[in-house]
Amino acid sequence: MSEWYWSAQAAYPVLATLQWLPLVGALLLLLIRRERVAVAVGRLLAVGELLVAIDLYARIDLSTTVMQFAERFDPLAYHAAADGISVLFILLAALLGVLLSFYGMARQQITPVRLLGVLLVIEASTMCMLTTMNLLWFAAASAVQLALVGYLLWRWASASEERLALARFLQYQLFGWLLFVAGSVVLVWSHVDVVGGRWTFDLFDLLATPQLGKYQSAAFYLLFYGLAIRTPLFPLHGWLPNSAGYGLIAVGPVLLLGVKVGIYGMARFLLPLTAEAVIVWQPYVVAFAMVGVFYAALLAFRQANLRRLLAFAVVSHTSLIVIGLFTLHPAGLQGALLLAVNFGLAITVMLMMIGYVYRRAGTTNLDRLGGLFDRVPFIAIAFLIGGLALLGMPGTPGFDAVHLVLEASIETFGALPTIATALGNVATAGFLLWAFQRAFLAARPKDLPARRIARTSGMEYFVGGTTLLVLLAAGFYPEPWLRLTDTATQALAAYFQHG
């Protein structure tokens, strides 16, 4: 085999292109002196990245469980490949890259070229995580992404409390990253104990080696907690309310939450590599997730800030995704992954609409909002549709996804835990609708001075409308996404059905 190799399935190294195109674009922006030209080029490159992702989707063979589009460069231990799960998340990441390239410029409060450059590098690191078959490459790309999001929190925060938000973010994320790296080292140590030879962090090399029992639980703990902090899952969510309440309103949270890298990492690495330990600890993980559904819903009702309320909605919804993932059932796995993508679209449109509200009102405190529906009905409706999608209402991708998760949960855990989970989702509906009523439909507080609220701009219609169009199209026509993940989730579930 040559040092550099890519699959003949594509006429060009499509996975490498997904990783390098944004990096080349970021370097190109540094050379362009005119801001307007640089912004246009940045957006064009984001659209180009989406077109490459669509080409990947068009080329993938959904009839096989084999990882496809393999690429290798042995001197750097580079190994990339994709299946239906990868493609699903890649499409979402590329779409969010396009939306953020337009949203960030619409705010007109930051340096456009620098923001676009950072967004492109973050997109490149995300694509690396979604395509790599190497635990060390995944960790390295994760470090780059988290460092750059931390930079955004520091450089372009929207309130004076950004230092607290940044400190909590860095503390949690650094700890989670170290846990993931330590878990990867434990897996490799087990591999060397069995076969000897050199250390390898390659997924396929590790899967080919039976993991020693004495390492299984340790590796599971470290990998799971490291990824759970990123997701985030109760009780490891402490960084999110501060980051959401005091950091960037939409750009930072969308980068961290829009693409559920933690969920992807669990499906790609944690479940297959620590299958025996997963089966042992499955009931405990699901129990914590069920508590998280109600805990987050309870705290959400106590929030006075729309951004912090949405942060707890994230924790509650994430718990439902993890429950689906740990059913270890084909339907539950498929439902959880589709729910993660539905969540990405829903939370993106909600965060962007909150950003537009902040731009007009100068606050996201619920007691200082009200009466916005009459002035910005599109922003209000977009926020509402995003909230309904988050709950899995008919006509959104979450409807089929929640159905699959609950179906698998009944079969795996029984009726009572499933009913409890469904009631938690109802509680989520309650506090999101309550927040919508307070922010958009309630009467404007009398003690606030009269202020003219700007109408919705064309760019805001484009960003919000595009997100809603994709969300509703995927909801009314979910078959392509179900086909995309069916074979891959069947293969993932086989580790537990036959192990």
CSV table of C-alpha atoms in Angstrom, one decimal, residues 289-290 293-294 297 316 319-320 323 390-392 402-403 405-407 409-410 414-430:
chain,number,residue,atom,x,y,z
A,289,ALA,CA,-30.5,10.2,31.9
A,290,MET,CA,-34.1,9.8,33.1
A,293,VAL,CA,-35.0,14.8,31.8
A,294,PHE,CA,-37.0,15.9,34.9
A,297,ALA,CA,-37.2,20.6,33.1
A,316,SER,CA,-33.4,17.6,29.1
A,319,SER,CA,-31.0,12.9,28.1
A,320,LEU,CA,-33.7,11.5,25.8
A,323,ILE,CA,-31.7,6.9,26.5
A,390,LEU,CA,-37.4,19.9,19.8
A,391,LEU,CA,-40.4,18.2,21.3
A,392,GLY,CA,-40.8,15.8,18.3
A,402,VAL,CA,-39.0,10.0,19.3
A,403,HIS,CA,-41.3,7.2,18.1
A,405,VAL,CA,-36.7,5.8,20.8
A,406,LEU,CA,-39.8,5.1,22.8
A,407,GLU,CA,-40.5,1.9,20.8
A,409,SER,CA,-37.3,1.8,25.2
A,410,ILE,CA,-40.5,-0.1,25.8
A,414,GLY,CA,-40.4,-1.8,29.9
A,415,ALA,CA,-43.5,0.4,30.0
A,416,LEU,CA,-43.0,2.4,33.2
A,417,PRO,CA,-39.6,3.9,32.5
A,418,THR,CA,-40.7,4.7,29.0
A,419,ILE,CA,-43.9,6.5,30.2
A,420,ALA,CA,-41.7,8.4,32.7
A,421,THR,CA,-39.5,9.5,29.8
A,422,ALA,CA,-42.4,10.6,27.7
A,423,LEU,CA,-43.8,12.6,30.6
A,424,GLY,CA,-40.4,14.3,30.9
A,425,ASN,CA,-40.8,15.3,27.2
A,426,VAL,CA,-44.2,16.7,28.0
A,427,ALA,CA,-42.6,18.8,30.8
A,428,THR,CA,-40.2,20.2,28.2
A,429,ALA,CA,-43.1,21.2,26.1
A,430,GLY,CA,-44.6,23.0,29.0
